[in-house]
GROMACS .gro file of C-alpha atoms in nm:
model
  289
    1MET     CA    1   0.022  -0.011   0.021
    2ASP     CA    2   0.102   0.367  -0.056
    3ASP     CA    3   0.144   0.543   0.248
    4ARG     CA    4  -0.104   0.801   0.143
    5PHE     CA    5  -0.369   0.549   0.046
    6PRO     CA    6  -0.568   0.561   0.410
    7SER     CA    7  -0.553   0.967   0.361
    8HIS     CA    8  -0.693   0.940  -0.031
    9ARG     CA    9  -1.034   1.145  -0.062
   10LYS     CA   10  -1.205   0.861  -0.218
   11VAL     CA   11  -1.049   0.614   0.097
   12ALA     CA   12  -1.121   0.870   0.401
   13LEU     CA   13  -1.494   0.890   0.334
   14LEU     CA   14  -1.595   0.497   0.363
   15SER     CA   15  -1.727   0.347   0.625
   16ASP     CA   16  -1.535   0.128   0.873
   17ARG     CA   17  -1.664  -0.200   0.683
   18ALA     CA   18  -1.648  -0.040   0.346
   19PHE     CA   19  -1.265   0.021   0.401
   20ARG     CA   20  -1.160  -0.372   0.571
   21LEU     CA   21  -1.392  -0.491   0.251
   22HIS     CA   22  -1.180  -0.281  -0.021
   23VAL     CA   23  -0.842  -0.354   0.147
   24SER     CA   24  -0.951  -0.701   0.155
   25ALA     CA   25  -1.020  -0.706  -0.201
   26ILE     CA   26  -0.680  -0.603  -0.313
   27CYS     CA   27  -0.540  -0.847  -0.098
   28TRP     CA   28  -0.758  -1.103  -0.267
   29CYS     CA   29  -0.673  -1.018  -0.595
   30ALA     CA   30  -0.334  -1.019  -0.571
   31GLU     CA   31  -0.307  -1.296  -0.403
   32ASN     CA   32  -0.514  -1.538  -0.647
   33LEU     CA   33  -0.424  -1.332  -0.992
   34THR     CA   34  -0.777  -1.172  -1.084
   35ASP     CA   35  -0.577  -0.846  -1.191
   36GLY     CA   36  -0.856  -0.708  -0.995
   37HIS     CA   37  -1.160  -0.862  -1.103
   38ILE     CA   38  -1.436  -0.998  -0.771
   39SER     CA   39  -1.710  -1.209  -0.921
   40ASP     CA   40  -2.049  -1.175  -0.759
   41ARG     CA   41  -2.039  -1.625  -0.645
   42GLU     CA   42  -1.653  -1.516  -0.522
   43LEU     CA   43  -1.696  -1.171  -0.316
   44PRO     CA   44  -1.858  -1.344   0.010
   45LEU     CA   45  -1.492  -1.519   0.018
   46VAL     CA   46  -1.283  -1.171   0.004
   47ALA     CA   47  -1.411  -1.059   0.342
   48HIS     CA   48  -1.656  -1.243   0.582
   49MET     CA   49  -1.939  -0.986   0.680
   50ARG     CA   50  -2.278  -0.896   0.716
   51GLY     CA   51  -2.422  -0.679   0.408
   52VAL     CA   52  -2.154  -0.732   0.207
   53LYS     CA   53  -2.351  -0.682  -0.138
   54ALA     CA   54  -2.436  -0.336   0.034
   55THR     CA   55  -2.090  -0.240   0.092
   56ALA     CA   56  -1.954  -0.369  -0.242
   57GLN     CA   57  -2.226  -0.083  -0.362
   58GLN     CA   58  -2.051   0.186  -0.135
   59LEU     CA   59  -1.746   0.076  -0.282
   60GLN     CA   60  -1.913   0.137  -0.673
   61ASN     CA   61  -2.073   0.484  -0.546
   62ALA     CA   62  -1.703   0.565  -0.414
   63GLY     CA   63  -1.564   0.486  -0.768
   64LEU     CA   64  -1.344   0.226  -0.630
   65TRP     CA   65  -1.489  -0.035  -0.779
   66ASP     CA   66  -1.635  -0.074  -1.112
   67ARG     CA   67  -1.928  -0.294  -1.184
   68THR     CA   68  -1.886  -0.531  -1.453
   69ASP     CA   69  -2.140  -0.816  -1.602
   70ASP     CA   70  -2.049  -1.104  -1.337
   71GLY     CA   71  -1.884  -0.904  -1.052
   72TRP     CA   72  -1.666  -0.581  -0.967
   73MET     CA   73  -1.347  -0.461  -1.085
   74ILE     CA   74  -1.105  -0.287  -0.861
   75HIS     CA   75  -1.062   0.051  -1.045
   76ASP     CA   76  -0.732   0.136  -1.173
   77TYR     CA   77  -0.621  -0.226  -0.986
   78LEU     CA   78  -0.359  -0.282  -1.288
   79ASP     CA   79  -0.220   0.087  -1.283
   80TYR     CA   80  -0.042  -0.028  -0.930
   81ASN     CA   81  -0.048  -0.425  -0.926
   82PRO     CA   82   0.151  -0.636  -1.179
   83SER     CA   83  -0.112  -0.821  -1.413
   84ARG     CA   84  -0.146  -1.203  -1.342
   85GLU     CA   85   0.099  -1.260  -1.699
   86GLN     CA   86   0.390  -1.044  -1.502
   87VAL     CA   87   0.343  -1.239  -1.185
   88ILE     CA   88   0.383  -1.564  -1.386
   89ALA     CA   89   0.672  -1.454  -1.620
   90ASP     CA   90   0.853  -1.322  -1.315
   91ARG     CA   91   0.857  -1.609  -1.100
   92LYS     CA   92   0.957  -1.792  -1.421
   93LYS     CA   93   1.261  -1.575  -1.421
   94ASN     CA   94   1.300  -1.648  -1.049
   95ALA     CA   95   1.306  -1.986  -1.053
   96GLU     CA   96   1.543  -2.034  -1.361
   97ARG     CA   97   1.799  -1.782  -1.148
   98GLN     CA   98   1.789  -2.020  -0.863
   99GLU     CA   99   1.829  -2.293  -1.035
  100ARG     CA  100   2.164  -2.142  -1.220
  101PHE     CA  101   2.222  -2.086  -0.828
  102ARG     CA  102   2.225  -2.424  -0.759
  103GLN     CA  103   2.379  -2.501  -1.046
  104ARG     CA  104   2.696  -2.268  -1.008
  105LYS     CA  105   2.761  -2.361  -0.617
  106LYS     CA  106   2.748  -2.747  -0.688
  107SER     CA  107   3.009  -2.702  -0.968
  108LYS     CA  108   3.254  -2.510  -0.706
  109SER     CA  109   3.164  -2.727  -0.400
  110SER     CA  110   3.273  -3.086  -0.611
  111PRO     CA  111   3.600  -3.124  -0.542
  112PRO     CA  112   3.827  -3.206  -0.849
  113GLU     CA  113   3.928  -3.605  -0.951
  114GLY     CA  114   4.220  -3.717  -0.728
  115GLY     CA  115   4.202  -3.431  -0.492
  116ARG     CA  116   4.023  -3.593  -0.203
  117ASN     CA  117   4.321  -3.861  -0.169
  118GLY     CA  118   4.573  -3.565  -0.174
  119VAL     CA  119   4.407  -3.384   0.103
  120SER     CA  120   4.293  -3.670   0.347
  121ASN     CA  121   4.674  -3.821   0.324
  122GLY     CA  122   4.839  -3.489   0.435
  123VAL     CA  123   5.080  -3.511   0.779
  124THR     CA  124   4.974  -3.366   1.078
  125SER     CA  125   5.195  -3.255   1.344
  126ASP     CA  126   5.182  -3.343   1.716
  127ASN     CA  127   4.997  -3.059   1.813
  128GLY     CA  128   4.712  -3.145   1.570
  129GLU     CA  129   4.831  -2.862   1.273
  130VAL     CA  130   4.766  -2.911   0.948
  131THR     CA  131   5.068  -2.905   0.697
  132GLY     CA  132   5.153  -2.939   0.330
  133GLU     CA  133   4.919  -3.049   0.087
  134SER     CA  134   4.661  -3.105   0.340
  135LYS     CA  135   4.700  -2.723   0.485
  136ARG     CA  136   4.663  -2.634   0.112
  137GLY     CA  137   4.346  -2.828   0.080
  138GLN     CA  138   4.191  -2.717   0.365
  139THR     CA  139   4.287  -2.345   0.283
  140ARG     CA  140   4.095  -2.425  -0.060
  141HIS     CA  141   3.819  -2.582   0.079
  142GLU     CA  142   3.765  -2.251   0.371
  143ASP     CA  143   3.748  -2.027   0.047
  144ASP     CA  144   3.481  -2.236  -0.116
  145VAL     CA  145   3.281  -2.261   0.169
  146ASN     CA  146   3.325  -1.854   0.287
  147ALA     CA  147   3.272  -1.806  -0.054
  148TYR     CA  148   2.940  -1.972  -0.084
  149GLY     CA  149   2.837  -2.078   0.257
  150ASN     CA  150   2.661  -1.734   0.380
  151TYR     CA  151   2.427  -1.716   0.084
  152PRO     CA  152   2.202  -2.000   0.110
  153VAL     CA  153   1.981  -2.103  -0.113
  154PRO     CA  154   1.580  -2.130  -0.016
  155GLU     CA  155   1.424  -2.396  -0.075
  156GLU     CA  156   1.059  -2.367  -0.223
  157ASN     CA  157   0.768  -2.360   0.016
  158GLN     CA  158   0.518  -2.643  -0.115
  159GLN     CA  159   0.261  -2.451   0.050
  160VAL     CA  160   0.290  -2.177  -0.139
  161SER     CA  161   0.026  -2.190  -0.427
  162GLU     CA  162   0.154  -2.165  -0.782
  163GLU     CA  163  -0.132  -1.934  -0.854
  164ARG     CA  164  -0.030  -1.685  -0.572
  165ASN     CA  165   0.185  -1.369  -0.585
  166ALA     CA  166   0.402  -1.428  -0.284
  167VAL     CA  167   0.687  -1.651  -0.518
  168SER     CA  168   0.933  -1.368  -0.484
  169ASN     CA  169   1.210  -1.404  -0.290
  170GLY     CA  170   1.356  -1.070  -0.245
  171ALA     CA  171   1.210  -0.765   0.041
  172PRO     CA  172   0.934  -0.587  -0.097
  173THR     CA  173   1.030  -0.254  -0.252
  174ARG     CA  174   0.847   0.078  -0.180
  175PRO     CA  175   0.567   0.178  -0.453
  176VAL     CA  176   0.623   0.432  -0.677
  177PRO     CA  177   0.255   0.567  -0.728
  178LEU     CA  178   0.188   0.680  -1.101
  179SER     CA  179   0.043   0.995  -0.954
  180MET     CA  180  -0.274   0.911  -0.738
  181ALA     CA  181  -0.446   1.215  -0.785
  182ASP     CA  182  -0.472   1.130  -1.157
  183VAL     CA  183  -0.537   0.778  -1.200
  184GLY     CA  184  -0.811   0.735  -0.907
  185GLY     CA  185  -0.589   0.624  -0.598
  186SER     CA  186  -0.609   0.278  -0.558
  187SER     CA  187  -0.345   0.089  -0.421
  188THR     CA  188   0.011  -0.004  -0.507
  189GLY     CA  189   0.278  -0.023  -0.737
  190SER     CA  190   0.474   0.181  -1.074
  191SER     CA  191   0.602  -0.007  -1.356
  192ALA     CA  192   0.897   0.182  -1.355
  193GLN     CA  193   1.138   0.194  -1.032
  194SER     CA  194   1.405   0.441  -1.047
  195GLU     CA  195   1.728   0.396  -1.016
  196GLN     CA  196   1.832   0.473  -0.595
  197ARG     CA  197   2.030   0.781  -0.583
  198PRO     CA  198   2.110   0.963  -0.264
  199ASP     CA  199   1.928   1.254  -0.373
  200GLY     CA  200   1.649   1.050  -0.459
  201LEU     CA  201   1.632   1.191  -0.823
  202ALA     CA  202   1.753   0.960  -1.166
  203PRO     CA  203   1.848   1.044  -1.553
  204ILE     CA  204   1.564   0.879  -1.756
  205ASP     CA  205   1.763   0.600  -1.889
  206SER     CA  206   1.904   0.467  -1.487
  207ASP     CA  207   1.559   0.251  -1.521
  208GLY     CA  208   1.496   0.231  -1.900
  209PHE     CA  209   1.193   0.408  -1.887
  210ARG     CA  210   0.914   0.247  -2.102
  211VAL     CA  211   0.529   0.305  -2.104
  212THR     CA  212   0.342  -0.016  -1.944
  213ASP     CA  213  -0.013  -0.103  -2.024
  214GLY     CA  214  -0.169   0.058  -1.686
  215MET     CA  215  -0.025   0.361  -1.830
  216ARG     CA  216  -0.151   0.351  -2.178
  217ARG     CA  217  -0.483   0.261  -2.008
  218TRP     CA  218  -0.481   0.618  -1.803
  219ALA     CA  219  -0.445   0.786  -2.116
  220LYS     CA  220  -0.674   0.602  -2.313
  221ARG     CA  221  -0.916   0.636  -1.991
  222ASP     CA  222  -0.900   1.028  -1.940
  223GLY     CA  223  -0.950   1.105  -2.329
  224TYR     CA  224  -0.555   1.204  -2.380
  225SER     CA  225  -0.469   0.912  -2.606
  226ASP     CA  226  -0.759   1.060  -2.823
  227LEU     CA  227  -0.560   1.374  -2.876
  228VAL     CA  228  -0.260   1.255  -2.852
  229ASP     CA  229   0.006   0.999  -3.075
  230ILE     CA  230   0.099   0.804  -2.712
  231ASP     CA  231   0.456   0.654  -2.883
  232HIS     CA  232   0.533   0.998  -3.053
  233ALA     CA  233   0.474   1.182  -2.787
  234THR     CA  234   0.654   0.910  -2.577
  235ALA     CA  235   0.940   0.917  -2.861
  236GLN     CA  236   0.963   1.298  -2.819
  237PHE     CA  237   0.939   1.281  -2.396
  238ILE     CA  238   1.255   1.080  -2.389
  239SER     CA  239   1.464   1.267  -2.663
  240HIS     CA  240   1.417   1.591  -2.474
  241TYR     CA  241   1.490   1.475  -2.104
  242ARG     CA  242   1.770   1.269  -2.266
  243SER     CA  243   1.921   1.575  -2.422
  244THR     CA  244   1.905   1.828  -2.139
  245GLY     CA  245   2.003   1.539  -1.849
  246ALA     CA  246   1.735   1.621  -1.596
  247ARG     CA  247   1.697   1.413  -1.305
  248ARG     CA  248   1.343   1.301  -1.177
  249SER     CA  249   1.212   1.106  -0.877
  250SER     CA  250   0.947   0.994  -1.035
  251TRP     CA  251   0.947   0.982  -1.459
  252PRO     CA  252   0.588   0.821  -1.493
  253ASP     CA  253   0.485   1.159  -1.326
  254ALA     CA  254   0.683   1.370  -1.540
  255TRP     CA  255   0.544   1.095  -1.853
  256GLN     CA  256   0.191   1.209  -1.721
  257LYS     CA  257   0.256   1.585  -1.698
  258TRP     CA  258   0.398   1.585  -2.016
  259ILE     CA  259   0.095   1.353  -2.217
  260ARG     CA  260  -0.169   1.631  -2.048
  261ASP     CA  261   0.010   1.918  -2.178
  262ASP     CA  262   0.019   1.799  -2.542
  263ALA     CA  263  -0.325   1.693  -2.502
  264LYS     CA  264  -0.431   2.037  -2.367
  265LYS     CA  265  -0.239   2.196  -2.650
  266ALA     CA  266  -0.442   1.947  -2.881
  267SER     CA  267  -0.744   2.085  -2.771
  268ASP     CA  268  -0.658   2.470  -2.795
  269ARG     CA  269  -0.573   2.349  -3.154
  270GLN     CA  270  -0.869   2.215  -3.226
  271THR     CA  271  -1.088   2.477  -3.052
  272GLY     CA  272  -0.922   2.739  -3.235
  273ARG     CA  273  -1.001   2.577  -3.593
  274HIS     CA  274  -1.358   2.552  -3.494
  275LEU     CA  275  -1.401   2.917  -3.373
  276ARG     CA  276  -1.220   2.999  -3.692
  277ALA     CA  277  -1.453   2.803  -3.908
  278VAL     CA  278  -1.737   2.904  -3.706
  279ALA     CA  279  -1.652   3.252  -3.737
  280GLY     CA  280  -1.623   3.235  -4.131
  281GLN     CA  281  -1.974   3.140  -4.168
  282SER     CA  282  -2.263   3.320  -4.215
  283PRO     CA  283  -2.527   3.383  -3.990
  284GLU     CA  284  -2.738   3.174  -4.177
  285GLU     CA  285  -2.487   2.866  -4.145
  286ARG     CA  286  -2.424   2.959  -3.774
  287GLY     CA  287  -2.826   2.941  -3.720
  288ILE     CA  288  -2.844   3.264  -3.661
  289PHE     CA  289  -3.194   3.447  -3.860
   0.00000   0.00000   0.00000
């Protein structure tokens, strides 16, 4: 959750029951990879409470949920959360990375042919100190342990469902919202995390900025994609900030502002053309008799 989530104007006005259902639904969708959809049949499973359908209607009235043919959709869920497809792809990459690590560790820890006898047959002194070939073999062995012993490979938890989003080994990162005021203020996350810098700022190329599906949905939902060619505007956006060397704490927020400004300019141009066209019409054409 973003730290501003409880204080957002849509959330702050909710009843206790509606707040509980909304938070439970976000967690339930993330766990079951539903992409933010809750069916009518599954609603009672999300939160065990009285009047759950009436509470869902409160969330719909508040603009936090959208009604579908067979249930509800959490508003802008995919703008702040990874999709089912992304989670499955990340889980696959994670499993492959773990397997490569296990193979590297296995190859490093396996002794070379004939090396075991050379170590075990070495001579020890009266005080028990290992000398000669045994000492060199022991040192080599200790190096291997020091190099890899402090990084145990986490075993897969068989109790974790294959369909759950709880399969990442890394600690969760702090979400960077796409500007809650613009996308309705839902739950978490951003698709483009900036490189960590002491001042919190980073150039646009530091994280390989790209436009995600959620960002495109935002532009389409607010009508910006009807006025602006998103791909062309994004190319200009990247070129401009790459040439200036500017640094930002959140490039998705800067991109949103760029798209809004481009859309306003396009709208102003259309309005100006319309006014000029109307000014050139006769009174009859303008409906003035």
